[in-house]
Coordinates of C-alpha atoms in Angstrom, one line a residue:
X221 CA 48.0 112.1 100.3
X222 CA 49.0 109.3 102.6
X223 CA 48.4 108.8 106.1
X224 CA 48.6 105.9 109.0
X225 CA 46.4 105.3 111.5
X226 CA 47.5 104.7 115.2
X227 CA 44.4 103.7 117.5
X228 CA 41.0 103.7 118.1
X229 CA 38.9 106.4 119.4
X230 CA 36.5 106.2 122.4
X231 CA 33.8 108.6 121.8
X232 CA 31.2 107.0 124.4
X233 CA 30.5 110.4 127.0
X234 CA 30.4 108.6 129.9
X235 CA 32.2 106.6 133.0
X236 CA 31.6 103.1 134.2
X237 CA 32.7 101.8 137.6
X238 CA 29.9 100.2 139.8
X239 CA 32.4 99.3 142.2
X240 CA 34.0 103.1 142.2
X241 CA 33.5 106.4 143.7
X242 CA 32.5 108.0 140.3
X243 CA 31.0 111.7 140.3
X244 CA 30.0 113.8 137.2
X245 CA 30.6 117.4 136.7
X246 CA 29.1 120.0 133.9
X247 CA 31.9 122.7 134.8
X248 CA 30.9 126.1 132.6
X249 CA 34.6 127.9 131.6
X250 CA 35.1 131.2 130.4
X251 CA 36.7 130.5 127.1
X252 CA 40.3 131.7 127.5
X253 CA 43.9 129.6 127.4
X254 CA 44.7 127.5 129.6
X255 CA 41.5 127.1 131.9
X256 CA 41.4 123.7 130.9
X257 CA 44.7 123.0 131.8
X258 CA 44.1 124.4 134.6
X259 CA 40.7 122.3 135.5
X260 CA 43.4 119.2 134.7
X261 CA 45.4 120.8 137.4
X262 CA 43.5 121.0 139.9
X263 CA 42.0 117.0 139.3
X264 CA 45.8 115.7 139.9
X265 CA 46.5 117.9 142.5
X266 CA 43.5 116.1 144.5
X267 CA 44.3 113.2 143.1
X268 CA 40.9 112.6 141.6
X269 CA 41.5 110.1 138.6
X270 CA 40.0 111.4 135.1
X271 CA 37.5 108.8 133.7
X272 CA 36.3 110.6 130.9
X273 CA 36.3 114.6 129.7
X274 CA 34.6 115.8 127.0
X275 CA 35.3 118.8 125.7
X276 CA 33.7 121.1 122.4
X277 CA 35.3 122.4 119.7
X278 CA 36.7 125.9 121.0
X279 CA 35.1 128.7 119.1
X280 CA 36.2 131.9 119.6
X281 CA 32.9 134.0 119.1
X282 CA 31.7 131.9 122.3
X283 CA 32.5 133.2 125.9
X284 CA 31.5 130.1 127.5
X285 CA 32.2 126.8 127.4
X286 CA 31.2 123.5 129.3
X287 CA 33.3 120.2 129.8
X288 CA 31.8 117.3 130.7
X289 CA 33.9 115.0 133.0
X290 CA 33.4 111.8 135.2
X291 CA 36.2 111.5 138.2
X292 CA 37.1 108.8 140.0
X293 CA 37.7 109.8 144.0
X294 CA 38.0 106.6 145.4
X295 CA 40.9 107.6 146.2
X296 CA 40.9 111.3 146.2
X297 CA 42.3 114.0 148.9
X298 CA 38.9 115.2 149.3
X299 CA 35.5 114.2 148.8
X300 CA 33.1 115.6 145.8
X301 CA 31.6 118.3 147.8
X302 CA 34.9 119.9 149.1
X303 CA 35.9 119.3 145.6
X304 CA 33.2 121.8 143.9
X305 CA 33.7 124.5 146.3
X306 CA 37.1 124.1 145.6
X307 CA 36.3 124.5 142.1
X308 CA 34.2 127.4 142.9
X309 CA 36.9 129.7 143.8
X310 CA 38.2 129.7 140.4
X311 CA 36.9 132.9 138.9
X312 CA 37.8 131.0 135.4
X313 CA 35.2 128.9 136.2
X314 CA 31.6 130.2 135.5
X315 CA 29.0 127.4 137.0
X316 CA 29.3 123.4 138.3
X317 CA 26.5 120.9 137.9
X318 CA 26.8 117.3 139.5
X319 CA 25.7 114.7 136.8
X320 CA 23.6 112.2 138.1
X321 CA 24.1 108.6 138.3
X322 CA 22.0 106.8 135.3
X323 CA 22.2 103.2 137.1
X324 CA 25.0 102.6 140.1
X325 CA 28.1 103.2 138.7
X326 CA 27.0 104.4 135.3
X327 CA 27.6 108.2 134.5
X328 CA 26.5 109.6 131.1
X329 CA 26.3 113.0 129.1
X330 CA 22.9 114.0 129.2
X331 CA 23.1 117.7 128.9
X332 CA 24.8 118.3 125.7
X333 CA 22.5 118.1 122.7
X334 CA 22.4 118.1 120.1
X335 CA 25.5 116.9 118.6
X336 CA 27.3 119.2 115.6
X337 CA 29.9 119.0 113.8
X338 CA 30.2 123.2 113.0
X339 CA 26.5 124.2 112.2
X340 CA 25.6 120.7 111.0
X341 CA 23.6 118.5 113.3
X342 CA 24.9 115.1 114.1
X343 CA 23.0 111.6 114.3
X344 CA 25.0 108.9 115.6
X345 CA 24.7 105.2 115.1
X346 CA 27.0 102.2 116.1
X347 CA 27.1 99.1 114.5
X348 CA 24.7 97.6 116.0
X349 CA 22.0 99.5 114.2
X350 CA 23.8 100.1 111.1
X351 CA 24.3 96.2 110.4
X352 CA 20.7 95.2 110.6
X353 CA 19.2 98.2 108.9
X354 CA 22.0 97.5 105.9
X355 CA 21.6 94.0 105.4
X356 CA 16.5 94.4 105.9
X357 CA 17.0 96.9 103.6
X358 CA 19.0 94.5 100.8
X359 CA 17.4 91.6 102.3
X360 CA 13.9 93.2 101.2
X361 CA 14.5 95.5 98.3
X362 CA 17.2 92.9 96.8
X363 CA 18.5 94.5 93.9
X364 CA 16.6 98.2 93.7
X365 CA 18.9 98.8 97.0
X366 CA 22.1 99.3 95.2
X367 CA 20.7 101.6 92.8
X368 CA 18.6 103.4 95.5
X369 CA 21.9 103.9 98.0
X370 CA 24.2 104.9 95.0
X371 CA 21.9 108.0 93.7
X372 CA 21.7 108.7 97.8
X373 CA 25.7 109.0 97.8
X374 CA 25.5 111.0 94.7
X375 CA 23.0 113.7 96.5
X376 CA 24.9 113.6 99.0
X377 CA 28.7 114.1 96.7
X378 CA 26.8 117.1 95.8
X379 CA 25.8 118.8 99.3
X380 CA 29.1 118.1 100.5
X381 CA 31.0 119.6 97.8
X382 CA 28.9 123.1 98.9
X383 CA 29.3 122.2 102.4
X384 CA 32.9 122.4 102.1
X385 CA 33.4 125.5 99.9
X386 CA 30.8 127.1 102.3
X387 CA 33.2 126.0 105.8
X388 CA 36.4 125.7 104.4
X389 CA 36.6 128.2 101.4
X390 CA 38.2 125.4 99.5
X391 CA 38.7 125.7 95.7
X392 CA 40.5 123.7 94.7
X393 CA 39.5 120.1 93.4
X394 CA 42.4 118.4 95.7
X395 CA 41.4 120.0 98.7
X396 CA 37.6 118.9 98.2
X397 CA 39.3 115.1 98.5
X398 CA 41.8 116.1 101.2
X399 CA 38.4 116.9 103.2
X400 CA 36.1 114.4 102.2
X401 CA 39.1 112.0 102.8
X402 CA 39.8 113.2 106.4
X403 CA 36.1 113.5 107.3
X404 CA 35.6 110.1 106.2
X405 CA 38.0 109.1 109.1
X406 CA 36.7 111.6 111.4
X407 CA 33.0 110.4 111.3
X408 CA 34.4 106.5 111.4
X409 CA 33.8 105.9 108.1
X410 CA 36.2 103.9 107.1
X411 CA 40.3 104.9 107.1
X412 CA 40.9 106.7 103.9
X413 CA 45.2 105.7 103.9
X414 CA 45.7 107.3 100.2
X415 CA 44.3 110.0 97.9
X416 CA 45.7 110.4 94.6
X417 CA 44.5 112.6 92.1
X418 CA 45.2 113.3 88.3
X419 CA 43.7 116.9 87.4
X420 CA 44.8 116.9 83.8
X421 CA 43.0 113.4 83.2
X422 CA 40.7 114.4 86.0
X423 CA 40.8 110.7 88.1
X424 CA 40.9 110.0 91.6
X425 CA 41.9 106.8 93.5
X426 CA 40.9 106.2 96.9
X427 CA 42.1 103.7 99.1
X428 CA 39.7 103.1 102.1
X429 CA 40.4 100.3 104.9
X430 CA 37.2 99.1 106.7
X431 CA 35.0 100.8 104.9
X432 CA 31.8 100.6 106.8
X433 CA 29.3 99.9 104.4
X434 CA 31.2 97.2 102.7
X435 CA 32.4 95.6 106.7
X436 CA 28.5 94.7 106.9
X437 CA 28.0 92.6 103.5
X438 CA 30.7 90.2 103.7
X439 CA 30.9 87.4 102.1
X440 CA 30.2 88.8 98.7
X441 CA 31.3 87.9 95.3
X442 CA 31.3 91.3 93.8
X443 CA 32.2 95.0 95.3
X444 CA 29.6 96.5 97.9
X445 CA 29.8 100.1 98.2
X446 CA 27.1 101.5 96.8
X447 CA 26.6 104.8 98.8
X448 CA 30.2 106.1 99.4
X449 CA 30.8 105.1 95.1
X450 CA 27.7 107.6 94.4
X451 CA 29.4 110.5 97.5
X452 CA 32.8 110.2 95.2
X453 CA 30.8 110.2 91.7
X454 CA 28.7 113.2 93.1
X455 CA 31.3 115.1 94.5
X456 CA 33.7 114.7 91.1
X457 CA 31.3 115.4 89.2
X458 CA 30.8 119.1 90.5
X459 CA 34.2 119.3 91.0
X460 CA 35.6 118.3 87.2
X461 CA 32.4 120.0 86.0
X462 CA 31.1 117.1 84.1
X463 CA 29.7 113.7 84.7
X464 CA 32.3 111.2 86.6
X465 CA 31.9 107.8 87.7
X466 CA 33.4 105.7 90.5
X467 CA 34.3 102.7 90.3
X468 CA 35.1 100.1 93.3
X469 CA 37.8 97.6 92.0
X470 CA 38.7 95.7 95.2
X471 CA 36.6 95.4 98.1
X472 CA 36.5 94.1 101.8
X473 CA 33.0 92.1 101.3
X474 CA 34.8 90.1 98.8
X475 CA 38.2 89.6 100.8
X476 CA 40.4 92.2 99.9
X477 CA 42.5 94.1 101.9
X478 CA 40.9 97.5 101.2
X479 CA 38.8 99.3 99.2
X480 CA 39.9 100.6 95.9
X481 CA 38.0 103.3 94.4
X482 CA 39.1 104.6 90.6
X483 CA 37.0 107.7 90.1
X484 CA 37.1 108.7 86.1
X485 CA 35.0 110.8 83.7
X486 CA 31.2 108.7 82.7

């Protein structure tokens, strides 16, 4: 498996313009095509420019479904009132809430919590919490950190491996790395840009570009992915059905391109 990235993506729910007309909307759909099509629809025809739209995962048990969006009407036909009534008279359209302003000109998602990915809640963190707890926590524990965060990866190889046969109904040992590949880019990660694997000799190579954990230790002289080399150990080693090792062989934190992970029987 190969892929190539194109750009980044802005998950940040919310709209900043102190100097605009910003409004915020929770609009509650019936879950049916094209009603948010239609919502776009009805945005240009007002001429109300889209700042952000958030919008969940459909799910087809679900009747209901509410997008978050932030709307510039500056420059808009009609004001944010006229707007919702006009809005109203959709009968795809189930409820509107205004979102309030957190500061002037600053409009953020407040309503929908928590955040899942399926069933499975999720925490996020930027960098700027991620860096500093990395580099305490090897500051502090020195070298008991690497072995600590590789037998964490490896608990966690194992959950995911059921967590994907339990969603996906996956089987097959390429299709557990196809997913934990594209998840890994999914969740930001790190960009997983090749997968190969070798069933008879039962290896895996993964390729990874800005692998996150390794972004935060540089300079290093030696290879610093501790927790997603314990995820790929875990996850083979349920997988092959017997115990497997990962290995990084190049590394970002020591100036490489990429990450280069050689996964093999122990």
């Amino acid at each position: 498996m190969k892929s190539s990235r194109i750009e980044s993506l802005n998950l940040a729910r919310e709209g900043i313009a102190p100097n605009r007309e910003l409004y915020g909307l929770y609009v509650t759909l019936l879950n049916k095509p094209g009603v948010i099509q239609n919502l776009l629809k009805k945005l240009t025809k007002n001429r109300v420019r889209l700042v952000c739209i958030n919008t969940p995962s459909m799910e087809f048990t679900r009747p209901h479904m509410t997008v978050f969006l932030v709307g510039d009407f500056t420059k808009a036909y009609v004001g944010i009132d006229d707007f919702i009534q006009k809005l109203r008279q959709d009968r795809t359209i189930v409820s509107i809430e205004r979102a309030s302003e957190i500061t002037k000109g600053v409009i953020i998602d407040t309503k929908h919590f928590p955040l899942t990915i399926h069933d499975m809640r999720v925490i996020m963190m930027g960098e700027i919490v991620l860096r500093p707890l990395v580099t305490t926590i090897r500051d502090k524990m020195k070298f008991l950190v690497d072995v600590v965060l590789w037998h964490t990866g490896y608990a966690i190889g194992i959950e995911l491996t059921k967590l994907f046969k339990d969603t996906y109904g996956i089987s097959k040992p390429c299709d557990y790395f196809a997913v934990l590949a594209a998840r890994t880019i999914e969740l930001g990660w790190g960009y997983v840009e090749e997968v190969k694997l070798n069933q008879i000799a039962r290896t895996v190579k993964f390729s990874i570009q800005d692998l996150w954990e390794c972004s935060f230790s540089k300079p290093s002289e030696k290879p610093q992915s501790h927790i997603y080399r314990g995820i790929l150990a875990g996850m083979a080693s349920v997988v092959f059905k017997t115990d497997m090792i990962a290995e990084e062989k190049m590394c970002i934190a020591k100036g490489d391109n990429k990450c280069l992970f050689i996964v093999r029987p122990k």
